PDB file of N, CA and C in Angstrom:
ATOM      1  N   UNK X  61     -42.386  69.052  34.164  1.00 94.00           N
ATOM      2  CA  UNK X  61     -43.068  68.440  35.289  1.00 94.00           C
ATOM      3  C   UNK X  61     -42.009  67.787  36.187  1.00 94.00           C
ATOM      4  N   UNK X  62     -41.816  67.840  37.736  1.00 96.00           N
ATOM      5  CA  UNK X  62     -41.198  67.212  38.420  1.00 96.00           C
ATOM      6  C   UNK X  62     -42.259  66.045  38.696  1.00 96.00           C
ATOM      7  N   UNK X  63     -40.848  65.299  38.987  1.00 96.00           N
ATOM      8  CA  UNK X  63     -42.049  63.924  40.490  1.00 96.00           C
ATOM      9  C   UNK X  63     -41.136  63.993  41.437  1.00 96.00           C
ATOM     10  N   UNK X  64     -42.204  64.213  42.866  1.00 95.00           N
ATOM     11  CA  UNK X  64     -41.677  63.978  43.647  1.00 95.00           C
ATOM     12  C   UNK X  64     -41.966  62.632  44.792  1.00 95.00           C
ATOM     13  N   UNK X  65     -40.408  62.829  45.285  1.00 97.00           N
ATOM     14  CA  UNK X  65     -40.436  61.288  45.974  1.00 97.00           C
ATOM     15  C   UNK X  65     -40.792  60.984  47.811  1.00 97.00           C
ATOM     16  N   UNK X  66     -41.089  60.570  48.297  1.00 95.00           N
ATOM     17  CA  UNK X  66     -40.431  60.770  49.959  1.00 95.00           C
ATOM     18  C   UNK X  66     -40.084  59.442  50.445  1.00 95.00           C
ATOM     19  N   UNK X  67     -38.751  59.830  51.393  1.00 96.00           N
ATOM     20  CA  UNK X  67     -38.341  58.913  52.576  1.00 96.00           C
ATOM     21  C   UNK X  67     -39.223  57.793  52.848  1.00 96.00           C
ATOM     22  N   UNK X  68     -38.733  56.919  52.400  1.00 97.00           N
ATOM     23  CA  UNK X  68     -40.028  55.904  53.793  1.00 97.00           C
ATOM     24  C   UNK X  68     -39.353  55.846  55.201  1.00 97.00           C
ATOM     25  N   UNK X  69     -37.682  56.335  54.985  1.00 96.00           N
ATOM     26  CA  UNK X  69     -37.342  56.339  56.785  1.00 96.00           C
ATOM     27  C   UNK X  69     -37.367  57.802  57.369  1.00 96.00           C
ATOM     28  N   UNK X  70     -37.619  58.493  56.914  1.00 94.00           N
ATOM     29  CA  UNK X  70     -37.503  59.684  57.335  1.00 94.00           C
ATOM     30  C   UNK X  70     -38.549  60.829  56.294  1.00 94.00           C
ATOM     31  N   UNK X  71     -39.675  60.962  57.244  1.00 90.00           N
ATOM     32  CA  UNK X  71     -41.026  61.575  56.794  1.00 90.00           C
ATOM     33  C   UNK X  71     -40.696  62.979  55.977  1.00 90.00           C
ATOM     34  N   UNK X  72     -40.058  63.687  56.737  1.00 92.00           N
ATOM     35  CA  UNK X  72     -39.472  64.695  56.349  1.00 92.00           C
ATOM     36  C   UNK X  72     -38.771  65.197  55.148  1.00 92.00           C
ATOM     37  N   UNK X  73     -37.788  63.990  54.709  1.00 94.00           N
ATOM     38  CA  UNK X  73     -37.138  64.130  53.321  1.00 94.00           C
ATOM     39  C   UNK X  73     -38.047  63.445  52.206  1.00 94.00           C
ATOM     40  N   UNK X  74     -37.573  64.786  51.168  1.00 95.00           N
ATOM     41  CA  UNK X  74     -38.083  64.435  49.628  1.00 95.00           C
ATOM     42  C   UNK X  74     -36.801  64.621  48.493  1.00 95.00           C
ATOM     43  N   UNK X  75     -37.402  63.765  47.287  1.00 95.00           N
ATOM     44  CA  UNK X  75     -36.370  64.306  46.524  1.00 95.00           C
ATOM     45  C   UNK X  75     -37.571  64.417  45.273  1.00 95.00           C
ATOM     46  N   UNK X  76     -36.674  65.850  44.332  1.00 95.00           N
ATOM     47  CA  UNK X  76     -37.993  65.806  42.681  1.00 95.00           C
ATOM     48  C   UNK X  76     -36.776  65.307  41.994  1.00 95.00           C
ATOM     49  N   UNK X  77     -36.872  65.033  41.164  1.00 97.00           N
ATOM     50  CA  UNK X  77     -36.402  64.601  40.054  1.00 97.00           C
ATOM     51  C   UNK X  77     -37.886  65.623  38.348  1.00 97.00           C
ATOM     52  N   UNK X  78     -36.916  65.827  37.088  1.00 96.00           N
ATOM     53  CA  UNK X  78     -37.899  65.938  36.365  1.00 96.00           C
ATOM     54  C   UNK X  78     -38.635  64.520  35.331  1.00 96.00           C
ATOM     55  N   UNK X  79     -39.400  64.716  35.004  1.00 96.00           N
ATOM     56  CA  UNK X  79     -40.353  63.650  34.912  1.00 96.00           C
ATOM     57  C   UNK X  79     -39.216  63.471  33.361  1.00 96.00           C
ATOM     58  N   UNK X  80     -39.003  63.778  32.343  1.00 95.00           N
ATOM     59  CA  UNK X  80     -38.548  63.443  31.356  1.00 95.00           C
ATOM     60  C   UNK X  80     -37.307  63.331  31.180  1.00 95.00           C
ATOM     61  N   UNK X  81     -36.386  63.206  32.754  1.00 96.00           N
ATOM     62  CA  UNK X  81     -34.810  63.067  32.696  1.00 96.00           C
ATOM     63  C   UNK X  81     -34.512  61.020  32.942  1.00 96.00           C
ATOM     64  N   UNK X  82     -33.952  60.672  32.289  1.00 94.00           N
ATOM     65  CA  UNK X  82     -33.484  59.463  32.087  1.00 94.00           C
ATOM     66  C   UNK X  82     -31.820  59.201  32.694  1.00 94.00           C
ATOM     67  N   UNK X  83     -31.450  60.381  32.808  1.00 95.00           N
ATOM     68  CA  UNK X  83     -29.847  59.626  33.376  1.00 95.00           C
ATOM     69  C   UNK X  83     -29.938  58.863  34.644  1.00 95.00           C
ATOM     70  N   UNK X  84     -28.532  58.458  35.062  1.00 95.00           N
ATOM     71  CA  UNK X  84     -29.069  57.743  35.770  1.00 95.00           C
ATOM     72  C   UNK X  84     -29.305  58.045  37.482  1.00 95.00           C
ATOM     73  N   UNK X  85     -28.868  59.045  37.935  1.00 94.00           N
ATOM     74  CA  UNK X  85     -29.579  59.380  39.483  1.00 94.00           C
ATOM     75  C   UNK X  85     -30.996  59.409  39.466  1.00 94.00           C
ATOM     76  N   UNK X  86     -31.719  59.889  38.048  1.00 96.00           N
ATOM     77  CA  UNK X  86     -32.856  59.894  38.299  1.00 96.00           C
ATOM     78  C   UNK X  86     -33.349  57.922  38.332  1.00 96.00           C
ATOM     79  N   UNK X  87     -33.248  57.598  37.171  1.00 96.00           N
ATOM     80  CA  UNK X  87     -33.468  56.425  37.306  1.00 96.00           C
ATOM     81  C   UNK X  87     -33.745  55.502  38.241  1.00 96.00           C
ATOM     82  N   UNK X  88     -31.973  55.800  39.032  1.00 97.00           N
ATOM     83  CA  UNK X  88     -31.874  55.061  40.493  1.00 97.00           C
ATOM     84  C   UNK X  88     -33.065  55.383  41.303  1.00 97.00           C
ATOM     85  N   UNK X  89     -33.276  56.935  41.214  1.00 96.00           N
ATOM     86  CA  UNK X  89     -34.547  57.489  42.358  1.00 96.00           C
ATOM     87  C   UNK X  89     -35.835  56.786  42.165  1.00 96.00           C
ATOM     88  N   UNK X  90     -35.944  56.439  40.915  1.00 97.00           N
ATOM     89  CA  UNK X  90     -37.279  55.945  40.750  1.00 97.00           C
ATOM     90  C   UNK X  90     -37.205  54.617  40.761  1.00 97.00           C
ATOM     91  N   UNK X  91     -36.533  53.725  40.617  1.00 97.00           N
ATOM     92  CA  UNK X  91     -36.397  52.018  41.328  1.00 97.00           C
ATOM     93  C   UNK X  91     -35.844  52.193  42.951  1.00 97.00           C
ATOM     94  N   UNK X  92     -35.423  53.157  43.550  1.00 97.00           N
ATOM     95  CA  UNK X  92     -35.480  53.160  44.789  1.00 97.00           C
ATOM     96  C   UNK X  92     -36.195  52.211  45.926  1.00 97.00           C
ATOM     97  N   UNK X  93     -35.688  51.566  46.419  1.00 97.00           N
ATOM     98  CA  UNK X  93     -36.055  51.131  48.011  1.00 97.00           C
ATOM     99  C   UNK X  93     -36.490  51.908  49.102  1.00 97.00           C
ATOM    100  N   UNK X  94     -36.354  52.532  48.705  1.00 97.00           N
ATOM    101  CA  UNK X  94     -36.200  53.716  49.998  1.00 97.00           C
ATOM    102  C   UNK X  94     -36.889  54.815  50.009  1.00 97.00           C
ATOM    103  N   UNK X  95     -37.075  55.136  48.684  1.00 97.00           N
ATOM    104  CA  UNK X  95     -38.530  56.273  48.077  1.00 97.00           C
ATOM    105  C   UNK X  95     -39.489  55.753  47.627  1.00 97.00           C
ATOM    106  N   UNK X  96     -40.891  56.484  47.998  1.00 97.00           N
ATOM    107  CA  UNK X  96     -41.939  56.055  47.462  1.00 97.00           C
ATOM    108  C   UNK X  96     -42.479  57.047  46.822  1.00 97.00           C
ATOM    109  N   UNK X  97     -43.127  57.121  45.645  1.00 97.00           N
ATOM    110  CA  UNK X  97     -43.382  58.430  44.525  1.00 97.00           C
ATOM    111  C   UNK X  97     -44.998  58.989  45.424  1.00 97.00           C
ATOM    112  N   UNK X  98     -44.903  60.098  45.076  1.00 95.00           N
ATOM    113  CA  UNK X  98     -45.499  60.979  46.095  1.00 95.00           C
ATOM    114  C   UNK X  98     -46.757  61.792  45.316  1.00 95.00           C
ATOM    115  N   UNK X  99     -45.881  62.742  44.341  1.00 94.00           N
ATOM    116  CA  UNK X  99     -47.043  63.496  43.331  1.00 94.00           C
ATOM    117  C   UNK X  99     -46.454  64.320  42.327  1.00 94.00           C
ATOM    118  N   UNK X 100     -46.685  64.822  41.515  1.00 95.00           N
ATOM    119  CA  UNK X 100     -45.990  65.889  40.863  1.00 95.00           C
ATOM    120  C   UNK X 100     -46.511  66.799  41.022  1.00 95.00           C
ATOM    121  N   UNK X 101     -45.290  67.949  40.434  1.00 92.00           N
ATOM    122  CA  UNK X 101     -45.349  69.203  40.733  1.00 92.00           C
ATOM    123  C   UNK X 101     -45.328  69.774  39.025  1.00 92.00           C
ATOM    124  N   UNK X 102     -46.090  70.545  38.980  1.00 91.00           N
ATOM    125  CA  UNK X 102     -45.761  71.475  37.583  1.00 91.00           C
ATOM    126  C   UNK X 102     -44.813  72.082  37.308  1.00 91.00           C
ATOM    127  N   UNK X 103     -44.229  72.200  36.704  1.00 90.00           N
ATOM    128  CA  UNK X 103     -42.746  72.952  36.227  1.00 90.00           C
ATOM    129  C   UNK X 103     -43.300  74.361  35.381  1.00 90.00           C
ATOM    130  N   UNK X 104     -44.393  75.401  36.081  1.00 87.00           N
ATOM    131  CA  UNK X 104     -44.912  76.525  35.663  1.00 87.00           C
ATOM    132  C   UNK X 104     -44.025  77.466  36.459  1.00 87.00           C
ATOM    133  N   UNK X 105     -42.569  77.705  37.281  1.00 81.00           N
ATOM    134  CA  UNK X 105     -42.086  78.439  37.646  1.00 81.00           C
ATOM    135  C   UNK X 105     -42.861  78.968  39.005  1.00 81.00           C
ATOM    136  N   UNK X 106     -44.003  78.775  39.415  1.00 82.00           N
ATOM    137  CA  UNK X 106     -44.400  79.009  40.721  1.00 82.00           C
ATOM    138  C   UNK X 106     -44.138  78.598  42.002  1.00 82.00           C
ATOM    139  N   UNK X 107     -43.541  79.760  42.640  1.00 78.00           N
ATOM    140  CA  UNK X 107     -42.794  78.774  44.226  1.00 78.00           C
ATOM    141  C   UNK X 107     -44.146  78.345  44.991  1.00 78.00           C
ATOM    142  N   UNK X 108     -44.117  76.850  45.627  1.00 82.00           N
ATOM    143  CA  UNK X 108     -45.388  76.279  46.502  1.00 82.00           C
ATOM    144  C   UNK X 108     -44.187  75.907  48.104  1.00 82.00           C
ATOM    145  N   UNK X 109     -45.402  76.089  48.502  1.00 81.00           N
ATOM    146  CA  UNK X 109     -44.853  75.957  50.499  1.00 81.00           C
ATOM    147  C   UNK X 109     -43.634  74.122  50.111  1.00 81.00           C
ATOM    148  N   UNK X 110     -42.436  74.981  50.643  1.00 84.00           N
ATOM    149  CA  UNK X 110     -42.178  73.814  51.213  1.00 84.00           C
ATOM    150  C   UNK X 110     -41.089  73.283  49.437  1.00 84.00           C
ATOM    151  N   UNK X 111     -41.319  74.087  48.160  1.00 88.00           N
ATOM    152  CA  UNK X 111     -40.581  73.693  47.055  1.00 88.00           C
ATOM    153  C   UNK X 111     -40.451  74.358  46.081  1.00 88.00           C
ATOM    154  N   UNK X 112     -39.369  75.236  45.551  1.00 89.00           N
ATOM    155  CA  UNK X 112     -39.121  76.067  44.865  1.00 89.00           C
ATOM    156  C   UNK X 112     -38.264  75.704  43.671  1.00 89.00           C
ATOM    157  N   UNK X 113     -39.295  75.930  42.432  1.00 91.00           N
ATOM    158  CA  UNK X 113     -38.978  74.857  41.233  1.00 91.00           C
ATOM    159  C   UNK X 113     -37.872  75.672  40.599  1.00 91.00           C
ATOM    160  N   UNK X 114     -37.461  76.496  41.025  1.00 91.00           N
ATOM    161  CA  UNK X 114     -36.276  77.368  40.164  1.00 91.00           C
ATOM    162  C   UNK X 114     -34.978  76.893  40.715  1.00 91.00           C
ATOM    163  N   UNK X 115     -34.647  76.408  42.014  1.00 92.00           N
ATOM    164  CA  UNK X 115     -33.914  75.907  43.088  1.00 92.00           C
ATOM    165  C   UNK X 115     -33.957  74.644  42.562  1.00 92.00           C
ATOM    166  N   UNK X 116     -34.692  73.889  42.449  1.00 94.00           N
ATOM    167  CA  UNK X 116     -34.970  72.114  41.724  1.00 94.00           C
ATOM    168  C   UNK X 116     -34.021  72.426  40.626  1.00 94.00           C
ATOM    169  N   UNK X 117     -34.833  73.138  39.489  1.00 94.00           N
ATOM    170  CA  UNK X 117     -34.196  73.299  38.010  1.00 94.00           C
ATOM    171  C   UNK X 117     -32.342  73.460  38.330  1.00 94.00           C
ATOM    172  N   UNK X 118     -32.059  74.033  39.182  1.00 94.00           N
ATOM    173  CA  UNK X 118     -30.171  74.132  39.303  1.00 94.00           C
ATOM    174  C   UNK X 118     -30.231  73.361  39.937  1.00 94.00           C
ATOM    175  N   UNK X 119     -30.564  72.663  41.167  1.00 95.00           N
ATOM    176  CA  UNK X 119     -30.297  71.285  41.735  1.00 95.00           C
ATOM    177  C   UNK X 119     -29.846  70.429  40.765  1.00 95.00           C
ATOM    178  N   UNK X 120     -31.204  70.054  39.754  1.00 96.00           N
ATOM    179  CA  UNK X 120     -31.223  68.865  38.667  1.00 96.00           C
ATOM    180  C   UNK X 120     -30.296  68.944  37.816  1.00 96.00           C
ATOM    181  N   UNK X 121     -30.263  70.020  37.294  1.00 95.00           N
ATOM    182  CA  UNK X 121     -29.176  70.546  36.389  1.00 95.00           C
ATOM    183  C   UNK X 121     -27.811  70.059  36.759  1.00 95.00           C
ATOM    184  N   UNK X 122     -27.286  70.044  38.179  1.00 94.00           N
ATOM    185  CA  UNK X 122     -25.941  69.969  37.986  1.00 94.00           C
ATOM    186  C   UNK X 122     -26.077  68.287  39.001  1.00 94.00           C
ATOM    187  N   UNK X 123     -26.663  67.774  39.779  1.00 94.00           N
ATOM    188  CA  UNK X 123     -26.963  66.917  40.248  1.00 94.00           C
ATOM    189  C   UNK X 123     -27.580  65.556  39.836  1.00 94.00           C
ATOM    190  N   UNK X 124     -28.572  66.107  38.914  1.00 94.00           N
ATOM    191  CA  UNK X 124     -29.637  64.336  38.290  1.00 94.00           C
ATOM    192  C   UNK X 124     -30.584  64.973  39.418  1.00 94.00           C
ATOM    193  N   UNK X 125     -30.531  65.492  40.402  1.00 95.00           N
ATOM    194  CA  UNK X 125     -31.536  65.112  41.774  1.00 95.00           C
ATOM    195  C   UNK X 125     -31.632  66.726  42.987  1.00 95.00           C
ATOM    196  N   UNK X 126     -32.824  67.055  43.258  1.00 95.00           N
ATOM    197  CA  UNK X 126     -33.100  67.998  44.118  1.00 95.00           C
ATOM    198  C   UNK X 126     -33.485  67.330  45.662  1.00 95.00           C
ATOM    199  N   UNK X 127     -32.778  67.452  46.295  1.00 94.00           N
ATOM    200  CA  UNK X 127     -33.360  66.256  47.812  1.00 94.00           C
ATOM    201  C   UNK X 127     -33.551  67.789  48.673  1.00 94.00           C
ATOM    202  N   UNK X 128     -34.509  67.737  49.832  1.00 93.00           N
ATOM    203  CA  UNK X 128     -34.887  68.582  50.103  1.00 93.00           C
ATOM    204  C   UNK X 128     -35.611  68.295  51.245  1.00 93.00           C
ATOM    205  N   UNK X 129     -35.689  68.811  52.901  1.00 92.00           N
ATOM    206  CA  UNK X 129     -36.554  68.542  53.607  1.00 92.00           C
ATOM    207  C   UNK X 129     -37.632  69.611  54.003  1.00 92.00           C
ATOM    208  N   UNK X 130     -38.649  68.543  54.640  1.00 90.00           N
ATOM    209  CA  UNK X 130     -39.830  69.843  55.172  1.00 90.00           C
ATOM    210  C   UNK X 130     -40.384  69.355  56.463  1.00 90.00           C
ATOM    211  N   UNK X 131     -40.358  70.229  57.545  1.00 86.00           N
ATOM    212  CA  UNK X 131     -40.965  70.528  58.540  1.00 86.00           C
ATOM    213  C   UNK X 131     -42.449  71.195  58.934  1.00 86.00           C
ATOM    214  N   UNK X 132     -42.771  70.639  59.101  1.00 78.00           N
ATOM    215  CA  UNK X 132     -44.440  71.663  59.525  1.00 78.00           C
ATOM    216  C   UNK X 132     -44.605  71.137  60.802  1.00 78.00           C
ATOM    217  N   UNK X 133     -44.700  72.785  61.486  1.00 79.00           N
ATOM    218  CA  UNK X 133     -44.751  73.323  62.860  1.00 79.00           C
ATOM    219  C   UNK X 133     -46.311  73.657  63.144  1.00 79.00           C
ATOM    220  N   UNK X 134     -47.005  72.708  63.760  1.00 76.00           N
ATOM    221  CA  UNK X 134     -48.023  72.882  64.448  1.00 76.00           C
ATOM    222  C   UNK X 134     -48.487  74.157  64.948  1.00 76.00           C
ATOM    223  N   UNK X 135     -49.226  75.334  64.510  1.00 77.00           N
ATOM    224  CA  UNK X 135     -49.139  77.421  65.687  1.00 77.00           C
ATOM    225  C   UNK X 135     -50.519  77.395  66.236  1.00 77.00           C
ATOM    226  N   UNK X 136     -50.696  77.342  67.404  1.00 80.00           N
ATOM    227  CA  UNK X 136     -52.470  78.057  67.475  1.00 80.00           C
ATOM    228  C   UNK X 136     -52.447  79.344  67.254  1.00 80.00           C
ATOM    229  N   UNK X 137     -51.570  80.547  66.681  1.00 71.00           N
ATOM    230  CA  UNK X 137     -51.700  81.707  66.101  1.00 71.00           C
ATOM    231  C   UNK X 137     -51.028  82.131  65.710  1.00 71.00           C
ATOM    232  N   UNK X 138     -51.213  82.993  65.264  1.00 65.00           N
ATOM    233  CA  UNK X 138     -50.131  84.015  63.741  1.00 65.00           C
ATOM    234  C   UNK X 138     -49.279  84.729  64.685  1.00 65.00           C
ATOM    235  N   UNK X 139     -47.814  84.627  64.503  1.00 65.00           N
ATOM    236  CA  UNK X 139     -47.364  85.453  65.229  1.00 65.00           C
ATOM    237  C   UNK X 139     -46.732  87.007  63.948  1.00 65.00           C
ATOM    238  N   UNK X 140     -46.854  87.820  64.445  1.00 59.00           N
ATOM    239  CA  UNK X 140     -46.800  89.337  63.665  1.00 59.00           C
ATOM    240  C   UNK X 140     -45.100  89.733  64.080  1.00 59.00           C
TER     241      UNK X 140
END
């Protein structure tokens, strides 16, 4: 299971961390000032809009931490 976090200064940025890692970047992430915990994500290998848990898993792996931003672009239609 990840948790993920977001920016309180900047809407856009997130970071996951996995829910059962204790070192300490994660740690820091979760007494953070600056993040507020957001939701989790399942760690079932399924990519969702916007976070791709296979990309997290090597983030975390060599980091403690996956930081990551997202944009959503307003379309009144599908462009083909």
């Amino acid at each position: 299971m990840f948790e993920i976090y977001r920016s309180k200064q900047n809407q856009h940025h997130y970071v996951a961390i996995r829910q059962d890692d204790d070192r300490e970047n994660p740690i820091g992430i979760r007494k953070s000032q600056n993040l507020s915990f957001l939701t989790y994500v399942a760690d079932d290998g399924e990519p969702r809009i916007a976070f791709d848990p296979n990309e997290a898993k090597s983030r975390i792996a060599r980091d403690g931490f996956y930081a990551f931003a997202v944009t959503i672009e307003i379309r009144e239609h599908a462009e083909g």
